[in-house]
XYZ file of C-alpha atoms in Angstrom:
520
model
C -3.653 12.652 -12.545
C -5.749 9.501 -11.972
C -7.015 9.537 -15.559
C -3.486 9.942 -16.973
C -2.175 7.152 -14.726
C -4.965 4.798 -15.853
C -4.280 5.537 -19.527
C -0.571 4.780 -19.061
C -1.361 1.454 -17.355
C -3.812 0.509 -20.103
C -1.143 1.151 -22.730
C 1.395 -0.770 -20.637
C -0.868 -3.826 -20.490
C -1.243 -3.651 -24.229
C 2.542 -3.542 -24.677
C 3.007 -6.486 -22.302
C 1.298 -8.746 -24.848
C 4.574 -8.600 -26.808
C 6.276 -10.697 -24.117
C 6.781 -14.380 -24.975
C 6.928 -16.789 -21.985
C 7.259 -20.043 -23.882
C 4.816 -22.736 -24.906
C 1.805 -23.230 -22.617
C 2.882 -20.317 -20.444
C 0.630 -17.402 -21.332
C -0.756 -14.938 -18.788
C -4.406 -15.282 -17.896
C -6.625 -12.618 -19.386
C -7.964 -10.256 -16.748
C -11.227 -8.369 -16.712
C -9.310 -5.139 -17.110
C -7.379 -6.449 -20.129
C -10.467 -7.636 -21.992
C -12.688 -4.705 -21.111
C -14.605 -3.063 -23.923
C -13.065 0.112 -25.274
C -16.486 1.768 -25.132
C -16.425 1.938 -21.326
C -16.704 5.313 -19.690
C -13.495 7.190 -18.875
C -14.329 7.215 -15.147
C -14.643 3.414 -15.196
C -11.302 3.221 -17.002
C -9.583 5.279 -14.317
C -11.048 3.193 -11.502
C -10.238 -0.150 -13.146
C -6.530 0.636 -13.526
C -5.852 2.488 -10.276
C -3.775 0.409 -7.826
C -5.666 -1.431 -5.078
C -2.471 -2.544 -3.296
C 1.191 -1.538 -3.329
C 2.326 -2.099 -6.918
C 5.346 -1.529 -9.156
C 5.328 -0.501 -12.819
C 8.039 -0.448 -15.479
C 8.167 3.052 -16.998
C 8.500 2.419 -20.739
C 9.522 5.290 -22.985
C 10.551 3.139 -25.976
C 8.331 0.148 -26.898
C 11.264 -1.740 -28.412
C 12.619 -2.296 -24.854
C 9.718 -4.618 -24.025
C 10.726 -8.294 -24.120
C 11.265 -11.304 -21.872
C 14.748 -10.901 -20.273
C 15.083 -14.690 -19.867
C 13.758 -15.861 -23.228
C 14.514 -13.224 -25.878
C 12.195 -13.467 -28.850
C 11.881 -11.889 -32.243
C 9.972 -8.663 -31.825
C 9.023 -6.419 -34.739
C 10.543 -2.989 -34.225
C 8.108 -0.329 -33.020
C 8.886 3.196 -34.117
C 8.407 6.246 -31.934
C 8.234 6.883 -28.200
C 5.526 6.591 -25.578
C 4.288 10.026 -24.554
C 3.383 9.897 -21.726
C 5.386 6.770 -20.798
C 3.557 3.440 -20.665
C 3.320 1.709 -17.265
C 3.646 -2.093 -17.328
C 2.624 -3.730 -14.010
C 5.502 -5.837 -12.707
C 5.102 -9.349 -11.342
C 5.520 -9.970 -7.605
C 7.865 -12.694 -6.398
C 8.684 -14.423 -3.127
C 6.781 -13.200 -0.079
C 4.496 -10.278 0.669
C 4.308 -9.182 4.299
C 2.433 -6.598 6.336
C 2.883 -5.654 9.977
C -0.025 -3.620 11.336
C -0.170 -1.928 14.736
C -3.571 -0.579 15.815
C -3.972 1.746 18.779
C -6.951 3.976 19.593
C -8.240 5.233 16.216
C -5.065 4.872 14.119
C -3.072 2.071 12.534
C 0.556 1.999 11.395
C 1.089 -0.297 8.411
C 4.479 -1.613 7.272
C 4.307 -3.345 3.868
C 7.197 -5.237 2.256
C 7.379 -7.060 -1.053
C 9.588 -7.923 -4.014
C 9.057 -7.411 -7.744
C 10.894 -8.565 -10.857
C 11.394 -6.489 -13.997
C 10.052 -9.256 -16.210
C 9.214 -7.130 -19.248
C 12.471 -5.331 -20.164
C 15.406 -6.785 -22.144
C 18.207 -8.047 -19.936
C 20.757 -5.611 -21.361
C 18.544 -2.546 -20.938
C 17.268 -0.414 -18.061
C 14.103 1.488 -17.193
C 12.745 3.542 -14.331
C 10.243 1.826 -12.017
C 7.233 3.645 -10.586
C 5.906 2.502 -7.217
C 2.258 3.208 -6.333
C 1.148 3.147 -2.684
C -2.606 3.274 -2.030
C -3.287 3.861 1.663
C -6.434 3.440 3.737
C -8.684 6.058 5.341
C -6.812 9.378 5.715
C -3.531 7.658 4.868
C -0.216 9.439 5.426
C 3.115 8.119 4.119
C 5.757 7.719 6.860
C 8.766 6.178 5.130
C 10.135 4.152 2.208
C 13.133 1.816 1.833
C 14.194 0.332 -1.523
C 16.870 -2.303 -2.231
C 17.975 -2.736 -5.844
C 20.969 -4.780 -6.970
C 24.005 -2.833 -5.780
C 21.969 0.157 -4.581
C 19.586 1.214 -1.833
C 17.317 4.198 -1.297
C 15.362 5.559 1.638
C 13.095 8.503 2.277
C 14.130 11.354 4.554
C 12.384 14.350 6.080
C 13.797 17.686 4.967
C 13.042 21.294 5.778
C 10.495 23.027 3.554
C 13.086 25.584 2.461
C 15.328 22.740 1.186
C 12.652 21.308 -1.119
C 14.201 22.959 -4.171
C 17.768 21.943 -3.327
C 18.776 19.435 -6.031
C 21.496 17.953 -3.808
C 18.986 17.090 -1.078
C 16.108 15.952 -3.277
C 16.809 13.055 -5.633
C 15.419 13.540 -9.113
C 14.637 9.851 -9.372
C 11.963 9.746 -6.692
C 9.603 12.193 -8.413
C 6.931 11.705 -5.737
C 3.343 12.744 -6.391
C -0.224 12.032 -5.384
C -2.263 10.042 -7.893
C -5.623 10.437 -6.202
C -6.697 10.913 -2.587
C -4.309 8.854 -0.439
C -2.582 7.164 -3.403
C 1.087 8.152 -3.538
C 3.685 7.247 -6.153
C 7.416 7.690 -6.709
C 10.090 6.423 -9.105
C 13.241 4.294 -8.773
C 15.761 5.223 -11.473
C 17.433 2.833 -13.928
C 16.533 -0.674 -12.850
C 17.949 -3.402 -15.091
C 15.678 -5.772 -16.973
C 15.405 -9.185 -15.299
C 16.538 -7.886 -11.889
C 14.548 -8.215 -8.656
C 14.154 -5.414 -6.122
C 12.447 -5.154 -2.732
C 10.490 -2.340 -1.118
C 9.419 -1.591 2.427
C 6.870 1.201 2.807
C 5.259 2.464 6.010
C 2.159 4.588 6.400
C -0.461 5.496 8.973
C -4.206 5.449 8.436
C -7.339 6.030 10.439
C -9.611 3.362 11.894
C -13.291 3.954 11.262
C -15.588 3.934 14.303
C -19.323 3.267 14.027
C -21.804 2.152 16.674
C -19.110 0.973 19.062
C -17.061 -0.901 16.461
C -13.574 -0.095 15.131
C -12.935 -1.101 11.504
C -9.607 -1.386 9.688
C -9.305 -1.673 5.904
C -5.883 -1.921 4.259
C -5.486 -2.014 0.436
C -4.318 -5.589 -0.274
C -6.089 -6.578 -3.501
C -3.699 -7.488 -6.327
C -4.813 -7.820 -9.974
C -4.225 -11.154 -11.679
C -1.511 -9.823 -13.999
C 0.972 -9.362 -11.126
C 1.075 -13.128 -10.538
C 4.385 -14.472 -11.937
C 4.204 -16.722 -14.980
C 5.585 -20.159 -14.127
C 4.514 -23.334 -12.381
C 7.177 -23.537 -9.649
C 7.297 -19.980 -8.339
C 6.269 -19.951 -4.675
C 4.080 -17.184 -3.282
C 3.672 -16.545 0.451
C 1.542 -13.954 2.265
C 2.155 -12.961 5.865
C 0.197 -10.462 7.977
C 1.070 -9.707 11.600
C -1.649 -7.705 13.368
C -1.235 -6.123 16.805
C -4.255 -4.493 18.454
C -3.907 -2.264 21.505
C -7.107 -0.644 22.753
C -4.977 1.766 24.804
C -7.520 1.792 27.612
C -7.138 -1.536 29.416
C -10.574 -2.811 28.374
C -11.498 -6.165 26.882
C -11.308 -6.458 23.080
C -14.040 -8.366 21.250
C -13.114 -9.453 17.698
C -15.885 -9.231 15.095
C -14.708 -10.253 11.635
C -11.614 -10.550 9.466
C -11.072 -10.940 5.715
C -8.122 -13.347 6.046
C -7.664 -16.440 8.217
C -6.025 -14.951 11.315
C -4.540 -17.101 14.064
C -4.581 -15.657 17.566
C -1.053 -15.404 18.983
C -1.643 -13.711 22.326
C -4.356 -12.104 24.402
C -4.025 -9.662 27.283
C -6.358 -7.091 28.812
C -6.650 -4.442 26.111
C -4.157 -6.145 23.776
C -4.282 -8.908 21.173
C -1.963 -10.315 18.513
C -2.838 -12.214 15.307
C -0.962 -13.842 12.456
C -1.910 -14.844 8.920
C 0.784 -16.880 7.153
C -0.032 -18.941 4.069
C 1.415 -20.312 0.860
C -0.931 -19.188 -1.898
C -1.530 -20.028 -5.536
C -2.332 -16.424 -6.450
C -1.812 -13.167 -4.614
C -4.634 -11.834 -2.454
C -7.615 -10.483 -4.383
C -9.309 -8.917 -1.328
C -8.352 -5.981 0.886
C -7.345 -6.865 4.424
C -10.134 -5.899 6.815
C -10.569 -6.405 10.536
C -13.110 -5.097 13.046
C -13.377 -5.217 16.822
C -15.134 -3.701 19.819
C -13.709 -2.283 23.033
C -16.218 -3.596 25.543
C -17.562 -1.447 28.359
C -21.071 -1.001 29.758
C -20.489 2.581 30.902
C -19.232 5.799 29.358
C -15.537 6.240 30.159
C -12.527 8.251 29.068
C -9.128 9.538 30.108
C -6.028 11.539 29.245
C -2.597 10.158 28.292
C 0.499 12.313 28.821
C 3.871 11.988 27.054
C 6.993 13.953 27.995
C 9.542 14.745 25.267
C 12.359 12.278 24.717
C 15.879 13.084 25.858
C 17.642 15.443 23.417
C 14.469 15.822 21.362
C 14.568 19.084 19.398
C 10.866 19.546 20.200
C 10.661 19.879 23.990
C 6.885 20.261 24.148
C 4.789 17.740 26.046
C 2.007 15.830 24.288
C -1.341 14.566 25.451
C -4.153 12.432 24.061
C -7.768 12.572 25.200
C -10.150 9.699 24.567
C -13.824 9.049 25.278
C -15.748 5.802 24.717
C -19.565 5.883 24.753
C -19.981 2.446 26.369
C -22.725 -0.087 25.690
C -25.461 1.102 28.034
C -28.469 1.222 25.706
C -30.795 2.402 28.498
C -29.161 5.825 28.733
C -31.280 8.550 27.216
C -29.569 11.016 24.885
C -30.004 14.757 24.707
C -31.572 16.249 21.633
C -29.819 19.044 19.747
C -31.201 22.522 19.077
C -29.127 24.116 16.335
C -29.224 27.624 14.889
C -27.188 28.527 11.820
C -26.216 32.186 11.453
C -25.152 32.723 7.847
C -23.635 35.943 6.522
C -25.309 37.210 3.324
C -23.466 40.526 3.068
C -22.113 41.778 -0.261
C -18.666 40.252 0.253
C -20.260 36.780 0.312
C -21.630 37.161 -3.222
C -20.838 34.383 -5.688
C -18.965 31.201 -4.812
C -18.572 31.935 -1.075
C -22.332 32.212 -0.584
C -23.104 29.178 -2.757
C -20.543 27.037 -0.959
C -21.808 28.186 2.441
C -25.364 27.234 1.464
C -24.274 23.817 0.240
C -22.396 23.169 3.462
C -25.338 24.290 5.568
C -27.765 22.062 3.669
C -25.393 19.133 4.035
C -25.310 19.784 7.786
C -29.094 19.739 7.996
C -29.088 16.211 6.602
C -26.989 15.104 9.584
C -29.651 16.114 12.116
C -31.924 13.498 13.662
C -35.708 13.862 13.356
C -36.000 14.580 17.097
C -33.544 17.513 16.803
C -34.701 21.043 16.046
C -33.101 23.860 14.053
C -33.472 27.339 12.657
C -31.585 29.510 10.153
C -30.931 33.230 10.527
C -29.421 35.009 7.545
C -27.968 38.463 8.126
C -26.403 41.491 6.495
C -27.496 44.837 7.940
C -30.893 43.177 8.425
C -31.839 39.742 9.741
C -34.000 37.146 7.979
C -35.421 34.180 9.898
C -36.377 30.899 8.306
C -38.954 30.489 11.076
C -40.049 32.453 14.133
C -39.760 29.208 16.170
C -37.386 26.256 16.335
C -38.459 23.628 13.781
C -38.215 19.840 14.004
C -35.619 18.415 11.603
C -38.082 16.368 9.556
C -37.619 15.729 5.841
C -40.451 18.122 5.027
C -38.983 20.952 7.121
C -35.484 20.456 5.706
C -36.970 20.630 2.194
C -38.654 23.932 3.084
C -35.369 25.247 4.478
C -33.609 24.268 1.243
C -36.149 26.145 -0.844
C -35.934 29.161 1.481
C -32.147 29.309 1.149
C -32.216 28.898 -2.632
C -35.025 31.273 -3.552
C -35.333 33.896 -0.807
C -31.768 35.010 -0.118
C -29.238 37.043 -2.076
C -25.870 38.333 -0.901
C -25.884 42.126 -0.551
C -25.277 44.929 1.945
C -23.151 45.298 5.068
C -22.540 43.097 8.119
C -24.321 43.248 11.492
C -23.442 40.255 13.691
C -24.894 41.422 17.010
C -28.558 41.475 15.936
C -28.735 37.840 14.711
C -26.777 36.690 17.777
C -29.358 38.325 20.049
C -32.198 36.644 18.154
C -30.466 33.242 18.315
C -29.865 33.577 22.066
C -33.493 34.523 22.567
C -34.697 31.452 20.635
C -32.503 29.178 22.754
C -33.170 30.893 26.077
C -35.698 28.294 27.250
C -33.570 25.241 26.455
C -33.703 22.725 29.320
C -33.448 19.179 27.953
C -31.316 19.506 24.825
C -27.874 20.657 23.700
C -28.058 24.213 22.255
C -25.621 24.994 19.418
C -24.997 28.090 17.313
C -22.880 28.019 14.149
C -21.800 31.510 13.082
C -20.592 31.636 9.461
C -19.115 34.926 8.239
C -16.326 36.301 6.066
C -16.299 39.911 7.266
C -14.752 41.928 10.100
C -16.970 44.283 12.114
C -16.059 47.243 14.286
C -17.923 46.209 17.441
C -16.265 42.838 18.078
C -15.530 43.628 21.730
C -19.098 44.716 22.414
C -20.406 41.547 20.744
C -18.126 39.307 22.772
C -18.948 41.032 26.056
C -22.663 40.677 25.322
C -22.345 36.980 24.503
C -20.145 36.311 27.520
C -22.593 38.064 29.811
C -25.516 36.123 28.357
C -23.765 32.804 28.879
C -22.695 33.652 32.420
C -26.288 34.272 33.423
C -27.564 31.182 31.572
C -28.957 27.960 32.976
C -27.298 24.657 33.850
C -26.842 23.655 30.201
C -24.300 25.914 28.510
C -24.742 27.138 24.961
C -22.022 26.224 22.475
C -21.040 28.762 19.818
C -18.772 27.706 16.933
C -17.394 30.488 14.736
C -16.325 29.859 11.144
C -14.182 32.482 9.426
C -14.410 32.119 5.654
C -11.968 33.208 2.978
C -8.679 35.016 3.501
C -9.895 37.726 5.905
C -8.997 36.688 9.443
C -11.417 37.922 12.100
C -8.562 37.856 14.592
C -9.791 40.187 17.294
C -13.346 38.833 17.169
C -12.160 35.222 17.345
C -9.751 35.851 20.196
C -12.483 37.519 22.180
C -14.830 34.599 21.553
C -12.148 32.113 22.474
C -11.580 33.957 25.747
C -15.225 33.345 26.703
C -15.358 30.190 28.768
C -18.208 28.467 26.914
C -17.257 29.088 23.301
C -15.473 26.895 20.777
C -13.102 28.340 18.191
C -12.596 26.851 14.756
C -10.071 29.026 12.902
C -10.504 27.935 9.294
C -10.011 31.295 7.663
C -7.093 30.354 5.420
C -9.089 27.555 3.811
C -11.801 28.051 1.251
C -15.465 27.347 1.802
C -15.576 23.551 1.384
C -14.333 23.401 4.988
C -17.798 24.450 6.026
C -18.703 20.780 5.578
C -16.859 20.211 8.835
C -20.005 21.461 10.545
C -21.539 18.184 9.443
C -18.779 16.240 11.146
C -19.419 18.060 14.412
C -22.995 16.826 14.430
C -22.647 13.349 12.922
C -23.744 10.730 15.447
C -22.924 12.986 18.417
C -25.071 11.817 21.337
C -24.675 13.251 24.797
C -25.666 10.985 27.693
C -27.581 12.430 30.621
C -25.332 10.589 33.062
C -21.576 10.956 33.525
C -21.532 14.211 31.537
C -20.191 17.451 32.963
C -21.233 20.753 31.414
C -18.943 23.739 31.621
């Protein structure tokens, strides 16, 4: 999809050269427009993908392309554009964003106006809107105002998705790539101006005590309107709410923000400027929530009156604080990986890749081991090994050259060996990741054994995370594990094996302080 989109934009830019703006009023050549045709296809796709909310004229017939204000002689072009060319439209007036940050999410409301500057005044074309969103972006709503018409998005039931009366043909929504969404506005007249308001949510990144926001706000040069007296104004209103009543420390911002207000845990900023050209940099902002100690809490929300969903909601949060003197626990991790016959092929290869990726997330002071199992068990090492580069390399070679998927499934034996290896843990966090795709007949016996072992354990409780792979749901086994008071359940069985990479996320930069930490 991204490659096709880029090709259509490239063709659209080529067609836009037909437009005559008058003497001494030619568009500035952009890097993308003058790029060598020998560039790689991946570079082509990246160079033409939208880096901010943009609008494109969907051109099926090249003869439609002309300046609606100053018609010029254009040689007739035979044929049609298949797929349609996409000509980037010029932005007019003001571009505004209102951003509300709270905890680890931000809601972004973007509004702007575009003019169909490339289609004859007497003709019409569809307009495609592209919305690139930030980290883990999710579209919340769209409003469009065209001369004499308006559109808005609406949530519908899944079973109504094929109902032509409830789903407009004109929108034609689709994902371009990742969190880039696009849709179409039907039959917009050449020379007309339309406005769009689009709202989405995205995730704030958190690293070493700092929250970072990055919103796509980089416009290519060819969306700047041609003309000397066309005003351009950018406005960004940013509201930050830490949600926890702690002081906010601002770090850096990409645009010149003016502080509007400051309260405990809340701040407001404004960027408002008349510009010569539209922004060529994404909007970024970072801040810290200051606290010397580890702290957290729970927020509760009752359902609204007459809400069809009467369930209550809650939000848990935990901040690590800024106490650098606190010593962290090490991790001792054992991976139990199923190598039975049903894992043969892609499941086994994907599981290995995910496991190796997880090993890279360990710190050198952590230790690990790998136990592969079918009806037999195969240990990478008889002891827990330090997660050094050399040891991880040996583990990689062991997984690649010593194991093949074959035979039946015996889960109890490797669990017993893993528990034995972690029995003497006193100053680290013990973790077991069990990765399997098969059901076994002795689930209840396994769960009772594990539960009994954990009950008689020491002050630091073992954590066991189970990963069900493929389309076979280990329902009884998982429910029994979940019933045990010290076990975590990750039911991922309806997803394919790339989800095993989530193991990496569970271990990335997880540090457990010795103080203010309660073990179950």
